[in-house]
């Protein structure tokens, strides 16, 4: 009888357990250890009794690419197809995205005609910027996202558009993050084809796409979905995964059971010993699906070298403020807007949730508005008081409503709000990140321990990446076992 232990019940850990049960039947016991009171990790939704849903982490996923199709296939396997809320590419919330620059909301080009216009805040049309792109020199090694874009598309694009976009995706500073790790397709296009233009034209030499196709993936393609969520919020994805894992023979999801120590078994069996506060498990396979620093903290001193490496990955804190207004108070329709760091350090952007998923509005108030104001990230220190503490919840709500008032002209008061501090929630892939991951994996391989790393710390923080990387890890084990 073989036992697999998965540490962490976020999207990565639950998906790992699900795929172990599916592809590695020799593990008759699959135990998921979760330190907190609930599963899901950063995937977290609050459903109020009147039907209003607030998302505190991811709010929509993209259906495209291997990763996107894989998650949709999983959704179908979990029996959640009827809960899927698609956003079509023709919807305003898919087409319209804004930047807030020089105290103005600036729409980004969303049509062919838009590419030819000079739209503020830019001093030339996007087509002029793109026309020069193939003639810029190739980079040599990994570099920052900002430096890559400045080299290929010019300083204005890097300072405004990319700065804001990286704040929206990684809550991070594009001057510090690695283009190779954060945007692998862009890095590969330049490396393989010399320019983004040629890369887009001739296709990228990506690895073989092995995501299974299904009814839902075909629907997404045929109906041109831009993104999707679930009727009961994103958390229903991780809740369903946990139910599936725990409900399968030999599967168990233990809440409030943090792994406190993980070490090589002392009997020389090649297994690992996983300790919780109340139990010791002898594991034939261990999957770590937690932040790399958290893994470092449970390894023994004898693994100091690995501990040190795992501790090197920084992450940022994000304050998420969900707001609900009684009426439709948005001046525009769209996904939301982002702010470059030169405009405002504290506020990263505002998502217009009710525009994208009106189905998540409270039932007796279909015209209500739900917004999420994202704050902090790599600029978290700018939120702190002179004494170095985070302002209290009321102050943070005031900052969020003030941002909505100034940036969107919303004068009314919210009827409901919720503030969540997401500590160390988004790992920051700095220069050399890809080599760092390779180094870690080599060290683990050399140790011959049955330990595998998945999760947002390594190969992409997006939920689609987390789930697909879990599948790939298990598939590679299924091939060799
Ligand atoms: C505000 C915000 C917005 C986001 N928006 C998007 C989005 O729109 N789209 C998108 O794709 N992604 C988004 N993300 C990113 C995405 O949600 C995360 O990267 C992803 O959910 C990480 O999943 P994970 O399982 O790797 O890690 P986690 O979610 O961190 O899960 C790890 C789990 O391990 C547990 N744990 C920690 N230590 C231990 C221990 N010692 N023993 C046992 N358990 C332990 C934790 O409690 C946690 O439940 C967002 C993230 C945030 C914070």
PDB file of C-alpha atoms in Angstrom, residues 196-400:
ATOM      1  CA  UNK A 196       7.624  39.550 -31.290  1.00  0.00           C
ATOM      2  CA  UNK A 197       6.185  40.397 -34.687  1.00  0.00           C
ATOM      3  CA  UNK A 198       7.903  37.439 -36.395  1.00  0.00           C
ATOM      4  CA  UNK A 199       7.106  35.206 -33.428  1.00  0.00           C
ATOM      5  CA  UNK A 200       3.407  36.061 -33.645  1.00  0.00           C
ATOM      6  CA  UNK A 201       3.441  35.560 -37.418  1.00  0.00           C
ATOM      7  CA  UNK A 202       5.275  32.250 -37.578  1.00  0.00           C
ATOM      8  CA  UNK A 203       4.030  30.761 -34.327  1.00  0.00           C
ATOM      9  CA  UNK A 204       5.942  29.896 -31.219  1.00  0.00           C
ATOM     10  CA  UNK A 205       7.890  26.671 -30.901  1.00  0.00           C
ATOM     11  CA  UNK A 206       6.183  25.816 -27.630  1.00  0.00           C
ATOM     12  CA  UNK A 207       6.236  22.334 -26.151  1.00  0.00           C
ATOM     13  CA  UNK A 208       3.580  19.902 -27.366  1.00  0.00           C
ATOM     14  CA  UNK A 209       0.127  20.803 -26.067  1.00  0.00           C
ATOM     15  CA  UNK A 210      -1.357  17.751 -24.361  1.00  0.00           C
ATOM     16  CA  UNK A 211      -4.462  19.162 -22.662  1.00  0.00           C
ATOM     17  CA  UNK A 212      -7.467  16.955 -23.339  1.00  0.00           C
ATOM     18  CA  UNK A 213     -10.267  18.482 -25.346  1.00  0.00           C
ATOM     19  CA  UNK A 214     -13.822  18.176 -24.067  1.00  0.00           C
ATOM     20  CA  UNK A 215     -17.328  19.467 -24.647  1.00  0.00           C
ATOM     21  CA  UNK A 216     -16.569  22.606 -22.619  1.00  0.00           C
ATOM     22  CA  UNK A 217     -13.262  23.384 -24.346  1.00  0.00           C
ATOM     23  CA  UNK A 218     -14.981  23.065 -27.730  1.00  0.00           C
ATOM     24  CA  UNK A 219     -17.831  25.318 -26.569  1.00  0.00           C
ATOM     25  CA  UNK A 220     -15.336  27.914 -25.370  1.00  0.00           C
ATOM     26  CA  UNK A 221     -13.645  27.885 -28.766  1.00  0.00           C
ATOM     27  CA  UNK A 222     -16.798  27.873 -30.894  1.00  0.00           C
ATOM     28  CA  UNK A 223     -18.524  30.543 -28.822  1.00  0.00           C
ATOM     29  CA  UNK A 224     -15.350  32.692 -28.568  1.00  0.00           C
ATOM     30  CA  UNK A 225     -15.127  32.939 -24.795  1.00  0.00           C
ATOM     31  CA  UNK A 226     -12.719  35.500 -23.402  1.00  0.00           C
ATOM     32  CA  UNK A 227     -12.916  34.291 -19.798  1.00  0.00           C
ATOM     33  CA  UNK A 228     -15.240  32.526 -17.380  1.00  0.00           C
ATOM     34  CA  UNK A 229     -16.214  32.162 -13.741  1.00  0.00           C
ATOM     35  CA  UNK A 230     -18.609  29.934 -11.804  1.00  0.00           C
ATOM     36  CA  UNK A 231     -22.147  30.655 -10.613  1.00  0.00           C
ATOM     37  CA  UNK A 232     -21.160  30.293  -6.948  1.00  0.00           C
ATOM     38  CA  UNK A 233     -17.800  32.007  -7.291  1.00  0.00           C
ATOM     39  CA  UNK A 234     -14.303  30.727  -8.040  1.00  0.00           C
ATOM     40  CA  UNK A 235     -14.079  28.990  -4.686  1.00  0.00           C
ATOM     41  CA  UNK A 236     -16.601  26.422  -5.868  1.00  0.00           C
ATOM     42  CA  UNK A 237     -13.823  25.075  -8.125  1.00  0.00           C
ATOM     43  CA  UNK A 238     -11.483  24.309  -5.218  1.00  0.00           C
ATOM     44  CA  UNK A 239     -14.406  23.204  -2.998  1.00  0.00           C
ATOM     45  CA  UNK A 240     -15.460  20.706  -5.685  1.00  0.00           C
ATOM     46  CA  UNK A 241     -11.892  19.490  -6.098  1.00  0.00           C
ATOM     47  CA  UNK A 242     -11.653  18.895  -2.346  1.00  0.00           C
ATOM     48  CA  UNK A 243     -14.989  17.052  -2.352  1.00  0.00           C
ATOM     49  CA  UNK A 244     -13.836  14.872  -5.219  1.00  0.00           C
ATOM     50  CA  UNK A 245     -10.472  14.060  -3.589  1.00  0.00           C
ATOM     51  CA  UNK A 246     -11.965  13.455  -0.131  1.00  0.00           C
ATOM     52  CA  UNK A 247     -14.886  11.476  -1.552  1.00  0.00           C
ATOM     53  CA  UNK A 248     -12.709   9.073  -3.554  1.00  0.00           C
ATOM     54  CA  UNK A 249     -11.526   5.797  -2.065  1.00  0.00           C
ATOM     55  CA  UNK A 250      -8.407   6.345   0.048  1.00  0.00           C
ATOM     56  CA  UNK A 251      -8.609  10.139  -0.345  1.00  0.00           C
ATOM     57  CA  UNK A 252      -8.554  12.481   2.628  1.00  0.00           C
ATOM     58  CA  UNK A 253      -8.396  16.272   3.004  1.00  0.00           C
ATOM     59  CA  UNK A 254      -7.369  17.232   6.541  1.00  0.00           C
ATOM     60  CA  UNK A 255      -8.101  20.821   7.582  1.00  0.00           C
ATOM     61  CA  UNK A 256      -6.185  22.615  10.355  1.00  0.00           C
ATOM     62  CA  UNK A 257      -3.422  20.046   9.909  1.00  0.00           C
ATOM     63  CA  UNK A 258      -0.295  21.972   8.983  1.00  0.00           C
ATOM     64  CA  UNK A 259       2.772  19.991   8.082  1.00  0.00           C
ATOM     65  CA  UNK A 260       5.240  21.051  10.783  1.00  0.00           C
ATOM     66  CA  UNK A 261       8.200  18.943   9.682  1.00  0.00           C
ATOM     67  CA  UNK A 262       9.189  17.112   6.533  1.00  0.00           C
ATOM     68  CA  UNK A 263      12.322  14.977   6.558  1.00  0.00           C
ATOM     69  CA  UNK A 264      13.911  11.935   4.922  1.00  0.00           C
ATOM     70  CA  UNK A 265      12.751   8.748   6.697  1.00  0.00           C
ATOM     71  CA  UNK A 266      15.386   7.683   9.219  1.00  0.00           C
ATOM     72  CA  UNK A 267      15.141   3.973   8.276  1.00  0.00           C
ATOM     73  CA  UNK A 268      16.888   4.521   4.937  1.00  0.00           C
ATOM     74  CA  UNK A 269      13.785   3.363   3.037  1.00  0.00           C
ATOM     75  CA  UNK A 270      13.932   6.364   0.706  1.00  0.00           C
ATOM     76  CA  UNK A 271      10.514   7.506   1.948  1.00  0.00           C
ATOM     77  CA  UNK A 272       9.762  10.798   3.692  1.00  0.00           C
ATOM     78  CA  UNK A 273       8.354  11.415   7.137  1.00  0.00           C
ATOM     79  CA  UNK A 274       5.612  14.035   7.260  1.00  0.00           C
ATOM     80  CA  UNK A 275       4.734  15.356  10.684  1.00  0.00           C
ATOM     81  CA  UNK A 276       1.643  17.277  11.699  1.00  0.00           C
ATOM     82  CA  UNK A 277       0.891  18.420  15.256  1.00  0.00           C
ATOM     83  CA  UNK A 278      -0.917  15.148  15.967  1.00  0.00           C
ATOM     84  CA  UNK A 279       0.333  12.586  13.474  1.00  0.00           C
ATOM     85  CA  UNK A 280       3.373  11.183  11.694  1.00  0.00           C
ATOM     86  CA  UNK A 281       2.918   9.839   8.181  1.00  0.00           C
ATOM     87  CA  UNK A 282       5.373   7.671   6.282  1.00  0.00           C
ATOM     88  CA  UNK A 283       5.013   8.862   2.697  1.00  0.00           C
ATOM     89  CA  UNK A 284       6.129   7.188  -0.523  1.00  0.00           C
ATOM     90  CA  UNK A 285       5.458  10.410  -2.398  1.00  0.00           C
ATOM     91  CA  UNK A 286       5.316  13.994  -1.128  1.00  0.00           C
ATOM     92  CA  UNK A 287       4.025  16.902  -3.184  1.00  0.00           C
ATOM     93  CA  UNK A 288       4.761  20.322  -1.762  1.00  0.00           C
ATOM     94  CA  UNK A 289       2.054  22.750  -2.923  1.00  0.00           C
ATOM     95  CA  UNK A 290       2.894  25.590  -0.551  1.00  0.00           C
ATOM     96  CA  UNK A 291       4.916  28.804  -0.869  1.00  0.00           C
ATOM     97  CA  UNK A 292       8.605  27.853  -1.203  1.00  0.00           C
ATOM     98  CA  UNK A 293       9.494  29.802   1.968  1.00  0.00           C
ATOM     99  CA  UNK A 294       6.884  27.827   3.922  1.00  0.00           C
ATOM    100  CA  UNK A 295       8.402  24.596   2.642  1.00  0.00           C
ATOM    101  CA  UNK A 296      11.865  25.794   3.741  1.00  0.00           C
ATOM    102  CA  UNK A 297      10.537  26.341   7.261  1.00  0.00           C
ATOM    103  CA  UNK A 298       9.511  22.677   7.719  1.00  0.00           C
ATOM    104  CA  UNK A 299      12.681  21.060   6.321  1.00  0.00           C
ATOM    105  CA  UNK A 300      15.347  19.800   8.756  1.00  0.00           C
ATOM    106  CA  UNK A 301      18.749  21.422   9.309  1.00  0.00           C
ATOM    107  CA  UNK A 302      20.356  18.564   7.389  1.00  0.00           C
ATOM    108  CA  UNK A 303      18.745  20.081   4.275  1.00  0.00           C
ATOM    109  CA  UNK A 304      20.089  23.580   4.970  1.00  0.00           C
ATOM    110  CA  UNK A 305      21.276  24.076   1.394  1.00  0.00           C
ATOM    111  CA  UNK A 306      17.802  23.472  -0.048  1.00  0.00           C
ATOM    112  CA  UNK A 307      16.193  25.473   2.761  1.00  0.00           C
ATOM    113  CA  UNK A 308      18.321  28.477   1.913  1.00  0.00           C
ATOM    114  CA  UNK A 309      17.458  28.286  -1.785  1.00  0.00           C
ATOM    115  CA  UNK A 310      13.730  27.888  -1.110  1.00  0.00           C
ATOM    116  CA  UNK A 311      13.772  30.924   1.198  1.00  0.00           C
ATOM    117  CA  UNK A 312      15.103  33.200  -1.543  1.00  0.00           C
ATOM    118  CA  UNK A 313      11.794  33.826  -3.332  1.00  0.00           C
ATOM    119  CA  UNK A 314      10.191  37.152  -2.352  1.00  0.00           C
ATOM    120  CA  UNK A 315       6.447  37.797  -2.440  1.00  0.00           C
ATOM    121  CA  UNK A 316       4.115  40.756  -1.937  1.00  0.00           C
ATOM    122  CA  UNK A 317       1.094  41.615   0.201  1.00  0.00           C
ATOM    123  CA  UNK A 318      -2.105  42.805  -1.457  1.00  0.00           C
ATOM    124  CA  UNK A 319      -5.036  44.554   0.218  1.00  0.00           C
ATOM    125  CA  UNK A 320      -8.276  43.606  -1.517  1.00  0.00           C
ATOM    126  CA  UNK A 321     -11.273  45.853  -0.888  1.00  0.00           C
ATOM    127  CA  UNK A 322     -14.615  44.619  -2.244  1.00  0.00           C
ATOM    128  CA  UNK A 323     -17.284  47.301  -2.561  1.00  0.00           C
ATOM    129  CA  UNK A 324     -20.971  47.039  -3.412  1.00  0.00           C
ATOM    130  CA  UNK A 325     -23.101  50.041  -4.444  1.00  0.00           C
ATOM    131  CA  UNK A 326     -26.889  49.980  -4.633  1.00  0.00           C
ATOM    132  CA  UNK A 327     -27.225  51.280  -8.214  1.00  0.00           C
ATOM    133  CA  UNK A 328     -25.355  51.125 -11.461  1.00  0.00           C
ATOM    134  CA  UNK A 329     -22.797  53.819 -10.713  1.00  0.00           C
ATOM    135  CA  UNK A 330     -20.142  52.951 -13.302  1.00  0.00           C
ATOM    136  CA  UNK A 331     -19.542  55.642 -15.939  1.00  0.00           C
ATOM    137  CA  UNK A 332     -18.174  53.070 -18.439  1.00  0.00           C
ATOM    138  CA  UNK A 333     -18.538  49.388 -19.251  1.00  0.00           C
ATOM    139  CA  UNK A 334     -15.471  47.206 -19.153  1.00  0.00           C
ATOM    140  CA  UNK A 335     -13.260  44.807 -17.220  1.00  0.00           C
ATOM    141  CA  UNK A 336     -11.625  47.503 -15.140  1.00  0.00           C
ATOM    142  CA  UNK A 337      -8.706  49.891 -15.074  1.00  0.00           C
ATOM    143  CA  UNK A 338      -5.076  49.762 -13.995  1.00  0.00           C
ATOM    144  CA  UNK A 339      -2.767  52.518 -12.815  1.00  0.00           C
ATOM    145  CA  UNK A 340       0.921  52.767 -13.690  1.00  0.00           C
ATOM    146  CA  UNK A 341       3.132  53.262 -10.636  1.00  0.00           C
ATOM    147  CA  UNK A 342       3.936  56.807 -11.777  1.00  0.00           C
ATOM    148  CA  UNK A 343       0.248  57.715 -11.342  1.00  0.00           C
ATOM    149  CA  UNK A 344      -0.450  56.213  -7.935  1.00  0.00           C
ATOM    150  CA  UNK A 345       1.712  53.874  -5.897  1.00  0.00           C
ATOM    151  CA  UNK A 346      -0.910  52.634  -3.426  1.00  0.00           C
ATOM    152  CA  UNK A 347      -3.773  51.742  -5.780  1.00  0.00           C
ATOM    153  CA  UNK A 348      -2.948  49.038  -8.340  1.00  0.00           C
ATOM    154  CA  UNK A 349      -6.288  49.055 -10.120  1.00  0.00           C
ATOM    155  CA  UNK A 350     -10.050  48.668  -9.886  1.00  0.00           C
ATOM    156  CA  UNK A 351     -11.959  45.691 -11.295  1.00  0.00           C
ATOM    157  CA  UNK A 352     -15.566  46.303 -12.410  1.00  0.00           C
ATOM    158  CA  UNK A 353     -16.856  42.918 -11.207  1.00  0.00           C
ATOM    159  CA  UNK A 354     -20.552  43.624 -11.770  1.00  0.00           C
ATOM    160  CA  UNK A 355     -19.876  44.465 -15.407  1.00  0.00           C
ATOM    161  CA  UNK A 356     -18.197  41.114 -16.072  1.00  0.00           C
ATOM    162  CA  UNK A 357     -20.385  38.897 -13.900  1.00  0.00           C
ATOM    163  CA  UNK A 358     -23.758  40.582 -13.196  1.00  0.00           C
ATOM    164  CA  UNK A 359     -24.906  37.074 -12.181  1.00  0.00           C
ATOM    165  CA  UNK A 360     -22.935  37.619  -8.946  1.00  0.00           C
ATOM    166  CA  UNK A 361     -24.981  40.692  -7.991  1.00  0.00           C
ATOM    167  CA  UNK A 362     -27.433  40.438  -5.098  1.00  0.00           C
ATOM    168  CA  UNK A 363     -30.688  38.948  -6.326  1.00  0.00           C
ATOM    169  CA  UNK A 364     -33.128  41.740  -5.463  1.00  0.00           C
ATOM    170  CA  UNK A 365     -30.771  44.398  -6.819  1.00  0.00           C
ATOM    171  CA  UNK A 366     -29.673  43.374 -10.326  1.00  0.00           C
ATOM    172  CA  UNK A 367     -28.478  46.919 -11.135  1.00  0.00           C
ATOM    173  CA  UNK A 368     -26.082  47.063  -8.213  1.00  0.00           C
ATOM    174  CA  UNK A 369     -22.383  47.657  -8.804  1.00  0.00           C
ATOM    175  CA  UNK A 370     -19.581  45.515  -7.397  1.00  0.00           C
ATOM    176  CA  UNK A 371     -16.001  46.739  -7.578  1.00  0.00           C
ATOM    177  CA  UNK A 372     -12.719  45.389  -6.277  1.00  0.00           C
ATOM    178  CA  UNK A 373      -9.992  47.859  -5.427  1.00  0.00           C
ATOM    179  CA  UNK A 374      -6.539  46.233  -5.337  1.00  0.00           C
ATOM    180  CA  UNK A 375      -3.916  48.001  -3.234  1.00  0.00           C
ATOM    181  CA  UNK A 376      -0.299  47.584  -2.217  1.00  0.00           C
ATOM    182  CA  UNK A 377       1.630  44.793  -3.891  1.00  0.00           C
ATOM    183  CA  UNK A 378       5.248  45.838  -4.431  1.00  0.00           C
ATOM    184  CA  UNK A 379       4.190  49.291  -3.111  1.00  0.00           C
ATOM    185  CA  UNK A 380       2.650  47.897   0.090  1.00  0.00           C
ATOM    186  CA  UNK A 381       4.953  50.112   2.204  1.00  0.00           C
ATOM    187  CA  UNK A 382       3.223  53.168   0.738  1.00  0.00           C
ATOM    188  CA  UNK A 383       0.012  52.049   2.456  1.00  0.00           C
ATOM    189  CA  UNK A 384       1.605  52.003   5.907  1.00  0.00           C
ATOM    190  CA  UNK A 385       1.294  54.804   8.440  1.00  0.00           C
ATOM    191  CA  UNK A 386       4.321  56.742   9.734  1.00  0.00           C
ATOM    192  CA  UNK A 387       4.493  54.193  12.535  1.00  0.00           C
ATOM    193  CA  UNK A 388       4.864  51.467   9.913  1.00  0.00           C
ATOM    194  CA  UNK A 389       1.466  49.824  10.466  1.00  0.00           C
ATOM    195  CA  UNK A 390      -1.349  49.104   8.044  1.00  0.00           C
ATOM    196  CA  UNK A 391      -4.286  51.515   8.540  1.00  0.00           C
ATOM    197  CA  UNK A 392      -7.394  49.884  10.032  1.00  0.00           C
ATOM    198  CA  UNK A 393     -10.236  48.462   7.935  1.00  0.00           C
ATOM    199  CA  UNK A 394     -12.313  51.677   7.987  1.00  0.00           C
ATOM    200  CA  UNK A 395      -9.376  53.712   6.732  1.00  0.00           C
ATOM    201  CA  UNK A 396      -8.692  51.189   3.946  1.00  0.00           C
ATOM    202  CA  UNK A 397     -12.364  51.281   2.891  1.00  0.00           C
ATOM    203  CA  UNK A 398     -12.159  55.071   2.862  1.00  0.00           C
ATOM    204  CA  UNK A 399      -9.048  54.886   0.623  1.00  0.00           C
ATOM    205  CA  UNK A 400     -10.832  52.484  -1.736  1.00  0.00           C
TER     206      UNK A 400
END
